[in-house]
XYZ file of C-alpha atoms in Angstrom:
631
model
C -1.784 -15.440 47.777
C 1.302 -13.820 48.797
C 1.059 -12.324 52.024
C 1.496 -8.374 52.645
C 1.830 -7.406 48.948
C 3.064 -4.157 50.290
C 5.866 -4.692 53.344
C 7.106 -6.881 51.453
C 7.850 -5.299 47.759
C 10.898 -6.329 46.845
C 11.965 -2.792 44.844
C 10.676 -0.730 47.964
C 11.669 -3.129 50.405
C 14.262 -5.644 49.343
C 15.929 -7.153 52.976
C 12.298 -8.043 54.990
C 11.746 -9.470 51.169
C 14.301 -11.498 51.348
C 13.463 -12.691 54.841
C 9.932 -14.002 53.897
C 11.183 -15.783 50.766
C 14.247 -17.879 52.990
C 10.596 -18.498 55.839
C 8.241 -20.388 53.015
C 11.442 -21.845 51.213
C 12.592 -22.731 54.357
C 8.594 -24.146 55.097
C 8.485 -26.175 51.765
C 12.208 -27.681 53.083
C 10.381 -28.402 56.300
C 6.242 -29.942 54.100
C 9.494 -32.115 51.563
C 8.131 -29.515 48.565
C 12.107 -29.445 48.175
C 14.642 -31.242 49.002
C 17.664 -30.509 51.025
C 20.021 -29.418 47.879
C 17.488 -27.529 46.014
C 16.909 -25.466 49.739
C 20.038 -24.518 50.024
C 20.398 -23.835 45.795
C 17.382 -20.988 45.976
C 18.531 -19.959 49.784
C 21.909 -18.997 47.942
C 20.184 -16.948 44.980
C 20.110 -13.019 45.296
C 16.667 -11.038 45.003
C 16.644 -10.327 42.051
C 14.570 -8.130 40.518
C 16.143 -5.916 37.873
C 14.469 -6.967 34.706
C 11.015 -6.889 36.822
C 8.196 -5.158 34.092
C 4.783 -3.510 35.718
C 2.044 -4.583 33.177
C 0.754 -1.560 31.910
C -2.707 -1.333 29.617
C -0.153 1.382 27.526
C 1.393 -1.197 26.168
C 0.893 -4.419 23.591
C -0.573 -5.028 20.741
C -3.379 -3.267 18.757
C -4.213 -0.348 22.109
C -5.281 1.852 20.232
C -7.794 -0.874 19.690
C -8.281 -2.008 23.076
C -10.020 1.705 23.043
C -11.629 1.684 21.159
C -13.579 -2.046 21.766
C -14.548 -0.559 25.331
C -15.779 2.118 24.017
C -17.594 -0.374 21.764
C -18.776 -2.754 24.312
C -20.117 -0.116 26.621
C -22.553 0.869 24.178
C -23.888 -2.748 23.588
C -23.618 -3.870 27.155
C -26.234 -1.225 28.054
C -28.353 -2.182 25.627
C -31.317 -4.283 26.863
C -30.923 -6.795 24.525
C -27.816 -8.013 26.947
C -28.280 -7.980 30.299
C -27.627 -10.714 32.378
C -30.823 -12.779 33.903
C -31.654 -10.678 36.333
C -32.061 -7.836 34.470
C -28.104 -5.942 35.661
C -26.165 -4.949 33.307
C -22.518 -6.874 32.602
C -19.656 -5.416 33.771
C -16.637 -6.188 31.322
C -14.282 -5.547 33.764
C -15.402 -8.239 36.227
C -17.815 -10.209 34.754
C -15.026 -12.965 33.408
C -17.048 -12.288 29.842
C -15.057 -13.888 27.084
C -14.462 -11.311 23.805
C -13.457 -12.687 20.263
C -11.946 -10.397 18.215
C -11.156 -10.157 14.353
C -7.748 -9.957 15.193
C -5.461 -11.348 13.297
C -1.785 -11.650 15.666
C 0.079 -11.985 12.196
C -1.523 -8.748 10.372
C -1.602 -6.713 13.208
C 1.957 -7.735 13.684
C 2.866 -6.938 10.642
C 0.556 -4.030 11.074
C 2.531 -2.017 13.228
C 5.767 -3.179 11.788
C 4.885 -1.318 8.302
C 3.701 2.137 9.772
C 6.791 2.103 12.482
C 8.955 1.782 9.594
C 7.035 4.196 7.562
C 6.559 6.617 9.792
C 9.431 7.042 10.915
C 10.921 8.097 7.298
C 7.915 10.279 7.419
C 8.379 12.510 10.874
C 11.956 12.686 10.001
C 11.119 14.260 7.157
C 8.456 16.975 9.195
C 11.439 17.392 11.978
C 13.852 17.988 8.691
C 11.040 20.664 7.402
C 10.474 22.588 10.663
C 13.470 22.574 12.709
C 13.944 25.991 12.703
C 9.724 27.403 12.360
C 7.165 26.817 14.721
C 3.974 26.153 13.308
C 1.779 27.867 16.259
C 3.136 31.362 15.003
C 4.020 29.455 11.065
C 2.178 32.719 8.754
C -1.010 32.542 8.623
C -4.182 35.403 9.278
C -4.591 37.039 12.762
C -7.722 34.281 12.811
C -5.985 31.180 12.742
C -3.090 32.235 15.140
C -5.894 32.708 17.434
C -6.682 29.787 17.144
C -3.658 28.547 17.324
C -2.745 30.468 20.383
C -6.355 29.013 21.570
C -5.678 24.973 21.111
C -2.253 25.155 22.619
C -3.045 27.373 25.844
C -6.405 24.202 26.014
C -3.447 21.647 26.262
C -1.987 23.535 28.840
C -4.721 23.568 30.993
C -5.448 19.852 30.396
C -1.695 19.209 32.366
C -1.186 18.221 35.736
C 0.705 20.980 36.114
C -1.942 23.344 35.412
C -4.076 21.693 38.203
C -1.780 21.838 41.174
C -1.027 25.387 40.941
C -4.458 26.605 39.507
C -5.641 24.274 42.824
C -2.711 26.184 45.184
C -3.403 29.736 44.454
C -7.481 29.012 44.769
C -8.249 26.189 46.164
C -9.608 28.102 49.068
C -10.728 30.892 48.061
C -13.454 28.756 45.644
C -14.092 27.217 48.379
C -15.226 30.790 50.122
C -16.936 32.146 47.500
C -18.756 28.707 46.644
C -20.570 28.519 50.185
C -21.220 32.697 50.147
C -22.691 32.624 45.893
C -23.416 28.645 46.009
C -21.481 26.153 43.320
C -19.908 27.628 40.558
C -17.908 27.015 37.383
C -15.087 29.427 37.828
C -12.115 28.822 34.810
C -8.958 30.521 34.134
C -11.282 32.573 31.486
C -14.155 33.612 33.754
C -11.106 35.373 35.965
C -10.167 36.580 32.688
C -13.833 37.816 32.163
C -13.879 39.763 35.853
C -11.038 40.892 35.197
C -11.993 42.764 31.448
C -15.635 43.443 33.005
C -13.338 46.252 35.784
C -12.027 47.272 32.919
C -14.171 47.699 30.040
C -18.003 47.970 32.564
C -20.712 45.839 29.845
C -17.823 43.717 28.276
C -19.163 40.782 29.865
C -22.529 42.192 28.398
C -21.176 41.951 24.889
C -20.175 38.537 25.682
C -23.993 36.994 26.531
C -24.997 38.811 23.124
C -22.885 36.658 21.323
C -23.440 33.574 23.192
C -19.589 33.321 24.695
C -21.162 33.147 27.575
C -25.191 32.102 28.915
C -27.498 33.547 30.918
C -26.398 31.426 33.541
C -22.491 32.388 33.540
C -23.504 35.694 33.422
C -25.379 35.901 36.175
C -22.581 34.067 39.238
C -20.145 36.266 37.100
C -21.434 39.144 38.195
C -22.314 37.465 41.940
C -18.929 36.772 41.816
C -17.858 40.486 41.656
C -19.882 41.585 43.852
C -18.819 38.707 46.688
C -16.448 40.147 49.304
C -13.666 37.438 47.927
C -12.684 38.997 44.668
C -10.220 41.331 45.784
C -8.726 38.558 47.127
C -9.097 36.837 44.539
C -8.460 39.056 41.800
C -5.275 40.025 43.270
C -4.068 36.386 43.534
C -4.078 36.466 40.062
C -1.208 37.821 38.627
C 1.381 35.348 40.580
C -1.134 32.683 40.059
C 0.122 33.546 35.670
C 3.432 34.393 36.789
C 3.768 30.586 38.988
C 1.678 28.778 35.193
C 4.414 30.942 32.876
C 7.665 30.215 35.191
C 6.442 26.283 35.575
C 5.632 26.094 31.878
C 8.224 27.711 29.988
C 10.960 26.229 32.959
C 13.277 23.839 31.241
C 12.962 20.397 33.357
C 14.678 16.404 33.289
C 12.325 14.703 31.563
C 11.314 11.468 29.492
C 9.782 11.368 26.164
C 8.619 9.720 23.044
C 10.964 8.485 20.185
C 10.066 7.801 17.378
C 12.928 5.993 16.218
C 12.965 3.747 19.012
C 9.468 3.464 19.063
C 10.165 4.398 22.827
C 11.516 7.090 25.773
C 14.201 9.039 25.459
C 16.074 11.296 28.862
C 16.010 14.505 28.271
C 16.082 18.461 29.258
C 12.955 20.264 28.304
C 10.306 22.746 29.431
C 6.683 21.269 29.583
C 5.494 24.406 26.416
C 8.024 22.441 24.638
C 6.937 18.880 25.444
C 3.321 19.792 24.241
C 4.657 21.319 21.251
C 7.279 18.521 20.580
C 4.578 16.233 20.833
C 2.109 17.674 18.853
C 4.080 18.185 15.968
C 4.106 14.111 15.971
C 2.600 13.230 12.831
C 0.139 10.245 13.475
C -1.574 7.213 11.069
C -5.071 5.533 11.150
C -5.363 2.061 9.252
C -7.593 -0.722 9.267
C -7.263 -4.264 7.157
C -10.931 -5.757 6.240
C -11.490 -8.760 4.525
C -14.323 -7.077 1.891
C -16.070 -10.968 1.892
C -16.778 -11.528 5.429
C -16.045 -7.915 6.644
C -13.827 -8.750 9.662
C -10.744 -6.196 10.415
C -8.001 -8.305 10.525
C -5.751 -5.053 11.434
C -5.538 -1.938 13.703
C -3.404 0.912 13.496
C -4.880 3.935 15.473
C -1.494 6.105 15.781
C 2.116 5.297 16.249
C 2.235 5.323 20.405
C -0.654 4.813 22.692
C 1.357 6.349 25.567
C 1.932 9.388 24.206
C -0.485 9.207 21.722
C -3.821 8.174 22.516
C -6.596 9.638 20.172
C -6.982 6.977 18.235
C -7.317 7.828 14.533
C -9.291 4.710 12.358
C -13.171 6.195 13.937
C -12.453 9.967 13.696
C -13.371 11.831 11.198
C -10.882 14.146 8.210
C -11.512 15.824 4.912
C -10.965 12.481 2.262
C -9.939 14.708 -0.525
C -9.412 13.038 -4.065
C -10.169 9.362 -2.068
C -13.748 10.080 -2.663
C -13.501 10.392 -6.664
C -14.326 6.672 -7.287
C -17.600 6.855 -5.750
C -18.155 9.720 -8.473
C -16.754 7.448 -11.780
C -18.837 4.814 -10.256
C -22.466 6.208 -10.607
C -20.860 7.368 -13.699
C -19.959 4.286 -15.036
C -23.145 2.975 -13.628
C -25.710 5.219 -14.462
C -24.186 6.326 -17.791
C -22.682 3.222 -19.744
C -19.474 5.368 -19.629
C -16.379 3.465 -20.646
C -12.677 4.570 -18.936
C -11.438 5.011 -22.039
C -14.030 7.870 -22.787
C -12.364 11.328 -22.974
C -13.443 14.447 -21.719
C -11.286 17.538 -22.103
C -9.107 18.657 -19.037
C -10.692 22.384 -18.966
C -12.475 24.087 -16.484
C -16.194 22.873 -15.990
C -18.469 25.515 -14.126
C -21.591 24.929 -12.971
C -23.789 28.245 -13.050
C -25.835 29.979 -10.339
C -29.527 28.934 -9.663
C -28.822 25.895 -11.411
C -31.845 23.514 -10.648
C -29.530 20.304 -10.141
C -26.988 21.526 -8.065
C -28.684 24.932 -6.622
C -26.020 27.081 -6.185
C -26.346 30.476 -5.279
C -22.738 31.679 -7.247
C -21.706 29.919 -9.966
C -18.964 27.278 -9.045
C -15.467 26.689 -11.092
C -12.943 24.885 -9.191
C -9.287 24.420 -10.605
C -7.480 21.272 -10.560
C -5.465 20.358 -7.523
C -1.872 20.981 -8.490
C -1.505 22.357 -12.452
C -3.385 24.268 -14.458
C -6.027 23.265 -17.258
C -4.372 21.537 -20.332
C -7.017 21.514 -22.275
C -5.722 18.032 -23.651
C -8.479 15.631 -23.607
C -7.540 12.680 -21.412
C -9.802 9.245 -20.821
C -11.273 8.247 -17.292
C -7.509 6.115 -16.832
C -5.602 9.075 -16.948
C -7.866 11.129 -15.196
C -8.385 9.656 -12.404
C -4.538 8.465 -11.534
C -3.602 12.429 -12.005
C -6.506 13.211 -9.914
C -7.572 15.607 -12.431
C -10.750 17.839 -10.937
C -11.724 19.259 -13.874
C -12.604 15.626 -14.725
C -14.721 15.267 -11.701
C -16.658 17.637 -12.224
C -17.418 16.975 -15.695
C -18.740 13.688 -14.444
C -21.348 14.916 -11.763
C -22.448 17.460 -14.599
C -23.818 15.026 -17.202
C -25.222 12.980 -14.025
C -27.343 15.937 -13.258
C -27.486 15.903 -9.184
C -24.659 14.855 -6.496
C -28.005 12.801 -5.257
C -26.988 9.749 -7.061
C -23.661 9.919 -5.970
C -25.240 10.223 -2.202
C -27.511 6.704 -3.034
C -24.461 5.422 -3.861
C -22.106 5.960 -0.952
C -25.925 4.453 1.389
C -25.667 1.498 -0.153
C -21.714 1.227 0.550
C -22.589 1.777 4.103
C -22.943 6.147 4.504
C -25.504 6.721 5.827
C -26.645 9.971 3.417
C -29.400 10.733 6.258
C -26.340 10.999 8.795
C -25.887 14.854 10.283
C -22.776 16.405 11.498
C -22.484 18.400 15.140
C -23.344 21.628 12.933
C -26.427 20.232 11.284
C -25.132 20.125 8.088
C -25.528 16.555 6.313
C -21.690 14.553 6.647
C -22.880 14.451 2.825
C -23.526 18.095 2.015
C -26.111 17.953 -1.241
C -23.158 20.248 -2.902
C -21.384 19.749 -5.906
C -18.035 19.728 -4.058
C -18.139 16.685 -1.940
C -17.481 15.745 -5.062
C -13.754 16.487 -5.182
C -13.457 15.253 -1.114
C -14.912 18.081 0.836
C -16.130 15.942 3.287
C -15.480 14.315 6.225
C -15.021 10.852 6.852
C -13.741 8.340 8.555
C -10.997 6.004 7.899
C -13.412 3.286 9.341
C -16.385 4.519 6.977
C -13.863 4.988 4.041
C -12.746 1.307 4.210
C -15.942 -0.026 4.497
C -17.141 2.188 1.387
C -14.126 0.278 -0.784
C -15.543 -3.431 1.044
C -17.773 -2.976 -2.089
C -14.770 -2.846 -5.014
C -13.194 -6.002 -3.666
C -16.205 -7.388 -3.047
C -17.443 -7.745 -6.147
C -20.070 -4.504 -6.081
C -21.156 -5.837 -3.049
C -20.792 -3.632 0.195
C -19.556 -5.236 3.246
C -19.697 -3.502 7.058
C -16.663 -3.853 8.910
C -17.189 -5.694 12.194
C -14.463 -6.603 15.243
C -16.041 -8.806 17.341
C -17.698 -12.570 16.443
C -19.279 -13.259 19.440
C -18.901 -12.859 23.282
C -19.531 -15.349 26.063
C -20.416 -15.095 29.324
C -18.374 -16.612 32.180
C -20.335 -19.672 31.966
C -19.310 -20.258 27.808
C -22.932 -19.164 26.698
C -22.839 -16.317 23.736
C -24.305 -13.558 24.811
C -24.266 -11.756 21.984
C -22.983 -13.151 18.483
C -22.427 -10.082 15.089
C -24.067 -10.960 12.127
C -22.289 -10.269 8.279
C -24.459 -6.890 6.675
C -24.457 -7.341 3.276
C -26.180 -4.663 0.592
C -25.949 -4.705 -3.714
C -24.751 -1.528 -4.241
C -23.101 -1.897 -8.011
C -23.782 -3.977 -10.393
C -21.035 -7.245 -10.695
C -20.364 -5.882 -14.207
C -19.984 -1.906 -13.324
C -17.992 -3.110 -10.456
C -15.738 -5.223 -12.196
C -15.274 -1.732 -14.465
C -14.345 0.084 -11.270
C -11.287 -2.066 -10.027
C -9.501 -1.752 -13.853
C -9.912 2.133 -12.909
C -8.637 1.344 -9.727
C -5.529 -1.242 -10.867
C -4.337 0.612 -13.713
C -4.823 4.331 -12.604
C -3.616 3.351 -8.801
C -2.025 -0.206 -7.581
C 1.233 -0.896 -6.555
C 3.667 -2.465 -9.173
C 5.868 -4.036 -6.750
C 3.018 -5.629 -5.409
C 2.714 -9.424 -5.791
C -0.576 -9.915 -5.766
C -3.935 -7.667 -8.101
C -3.872 -3.925 -6.387
C -5.253 -0.995 -7.370
C -6.204 2.229 -4.943
C -7.061 5.968 -4.546
C -4.574 8.236 -2.789
C -6.480 11.743 -1.113
C -4.248 14.866 -0.482
C -6.260 17.808 1.164
C -5.544 21.215 0.822
C -2.383 22.659 2.463
C -1.322 18.905 2.510
C -3.211 19.004 5.827
C -4.325 14.959 5.029
C -2.543 12.565 3.197
C -4.623 9.446 2.152
C -4.263 6.016 0.645
C -7.056 2.716 -0.207
C -5.571 0.383 -1.681
C -8.264 -2.947 -2.015
C -6.951 -6.969 -2.793
C -9.072 -9.692 -3.984
C -9.455 -10.778 0.125
C -8.003 -7.344 1.899
C -8.921 -3.592 1.630
C -6.978 -1.304 3.774
C -7.564 1.839 4.719
C -4.816 4.712 5.410
C -4.760 7.772 7.042
C -1.462 10.196 7.789
C -1.274 13.765 8.979
C -0.677 15.639 11.874
C -3.026 16.318 15.347
C -4.209 19.934 13.707
C -4.264 21.843 10.904
C -0.995 23.188 11.092
C 0.718 20.163 11.467
C 1.275 19.908 8.441
C 3.796 19.478 5.174
C 4.683 22.887 3.403
C 4.403 21.289 -0.313
C 3.122 18.995 -2.433
C 6.411 16.892 -2.744
C 5.881 14.853 0.755
C 2.939 16.248 2.004
C 0.810 13.789 -0.734
C -0.652 10.807 -0.279
C 1.123 9.354 -2.651
C 3.908 9.934 0.391
C 2.310 10.250 3.271
C -0.017 6.777 2.990
C 0.541 4.573 0.224
C 4.111 3.228 1.446
C 2.610 1.564 4.157
C 0.241 -0.506 2.242
C 3.217 -0.976 0.166
C 4.778 -1.958 3.091
C 2.154 -4.167 5.117
C 1.452 -5.887 2.330
C 4.615 -6.886 1.374
C 5.393 -7.843 4.926
C 1.936 -10.283 4.649
C 3.031 -12.392 1.089
C 6.352 -12.624 2.827
C 5.729 -15.012 4.875
C 3.762 -18.472 3.918
C 2.114 -18.598 7.259
C -0.210 -15.412 7.301
C -2.842 -16.450 4.873
C -2.287 -13.849 2.753
C -2.491 -15.150 -0.914
C -0.920 -13.256 -3.415
C -2.675 -15.337 -6.557
C -6.198 -14.465 -5.969
C -7.247 -12.937 -9.200
C -10.230 -10.207 -8.558
C -13.871 -11.603 -9.872
C -14.107 -11.223 -13.404
C -18.093 -11.349 -13.882
C -18.712 -14.127 -16.910
C -20.164 -12.589 -20.332
C -19.448 -9.651 -21.608
C -19.011 -6.246 -19.631
C -21.313 -3.778 -21.875
C -18.282 -1.320 -21.078
C -14.871 -2.050 -22.981
C -11.239 -1.475 -20.757
C -9.912 -1.742 -24.412
C -9.132 1.741 -25.362
C -7.450 0.592 -28.777
C -10.978 -1.043 -29.241
C -12.838 1.613 -28.131
C -11.394 4.340 -30.399
C -12.355 2.395 -33.173
C -15.775 1.154 -32.213
C -15.499 5.421 -32.367
C -14.753 5.816 -35.499
C -16.711 3.116 -36.850
C -19.556 4.184 -35.860
C -19.114 7.685 -36.584
C -19.092 8.305 -32.507
C -19.552 11.994 -30.892
C -16.506 14.160 -30.784
C -16.206 15.142 -28.011
C -15.924 11.298 -26.645
C -13.482 10.230 -29.978
C -9.243 10.209 -28.994
C -7.509 13.759 -30.409
C -4.875 14.808 -30.091
C -3.661 11.353 -28.057
C -1.178 8.841 -29.417
C -0.622 6.869 -26.140
C -2.609 4.082 -25.923
C -1.289 2.526 -22.372
C -3.518 3.205 -20.062
C -1.776 1.778 -17.047
C -0.223 4.972 -14.572
C 1.083 3.372 -11.693
C 2.086 6.079 -8.403
C 4.346 4.148 -6.934
C 6.049 5.915 -4.359
C 9.592 5.192 -2.825
C 9.487 2.389 0.268
């Protein structure tokens, strides 16, 4: 054990550390542990700590995953089933537990490399677009501008600089007030409310009636106004605001994140500009899952853990058109629809008070990108072009959203789950078919394992087992599977995803679906291969951190290139264990659904099928539309 590591710290006290080292070397020489030649050689060495680097929990591989693993472990070890023999809880920091995760170091390395390469391009494009504009003041209505301002102010209040100034101004006064009226929670908003009450008596009551404050806050606010310390508190407020404003807007030397090197760089910047600068970085959330075992092979929760700790694998964002394959799968399974069936690209309406949908008003959504063409499109074309019109037509044919919610339930997204506001996570409204729901990358990737696993959902897992310090297994994961789609219909969906959204440049058979939400806030790509499913989201931490056009803001540009880079790296490394030659499982025998659209057309002509199902004015029989984005 080192003697007095503080006193003999070679960085702080190099002379003392050198003397102590020489003493230890002399003792080793006297005890014949080292010979005379080695002793002289070692004594002549200078104390060099320039290469020393303290180990940090802010750097290393899979940092976002490690943080989420810690949260998961805390919840698991709270469970009485996983306790010590005496009934006490395990402490995973102190009790010598061995945690065996599913993360594959090779997959993780390539996922992080691909994320850096891709996000460097995304970030450069973002900064070029917003070079002379401020996202917090960019054109919007007054309500949204207030939301942005409040969000920025909240980030200011979370800084150490703000809290230091707060304590300097109000620390002693608040102690006096608490000794006078009891323990109260006073923030800058509290003081501002009190000042407003003095200027406009009754404003506190209005806030109470609007439920902006509760009864307790209302009562102690009135007590503070009557306190003998209130005049001093109010007087201090003006100087506090001045000091905060000066501290936050005065440029100082600091380190900021550099997206090119993925490291830090020195700069001169005000703390406020620093907050904005870092908030303007686009983020990524992606996991790679083995669809047969559910094992999570790679986890990328953001671009840099030190500066951006929020994990974007488990956070929920609007999923956009990545939801549409669930609608297609339901229609194919329940209606027996072939991908070669054609539907007209026109505006469809679900009328108000339809007993199947229970809408108070008629719902007539438009297409996301262009107006309605009137052309007849089969499902290959419709999914590739992400036509809202055809998706709405399918839900009308289904007659309800419940079959879709039921399929999602079987694909691991619990239809009974509710949001914080009380509404269903997957609402019972037809708008869900266009991707209005908020789901996480973790949930979406789990659902898409169904397509790569012959119609069987496999729940993602990232811990295989946990052992105590003696090697006793205290936790072992068990696979969770459920049949969601019959193998035949599932293969039809795989064919759809391959032909409408695959990446032709990859060696491995693959397919997928992009997603883009309103105002280009979220970009998604859900990619499938026979042995790996990769879900990816890219966007800003705030909805106003976004691109301004479809050119850069669509999922095929924001998210899909990451998938292509990641898979390419796995394909190029023979030691990765990734097999690009494996094929999707095709069930034996007749699928019961025709996938060859030329054959399908002949069948329809022969049987005098309904005209709405016959191809019209469409001479193109090539059904493969790959929406590759440049790497």
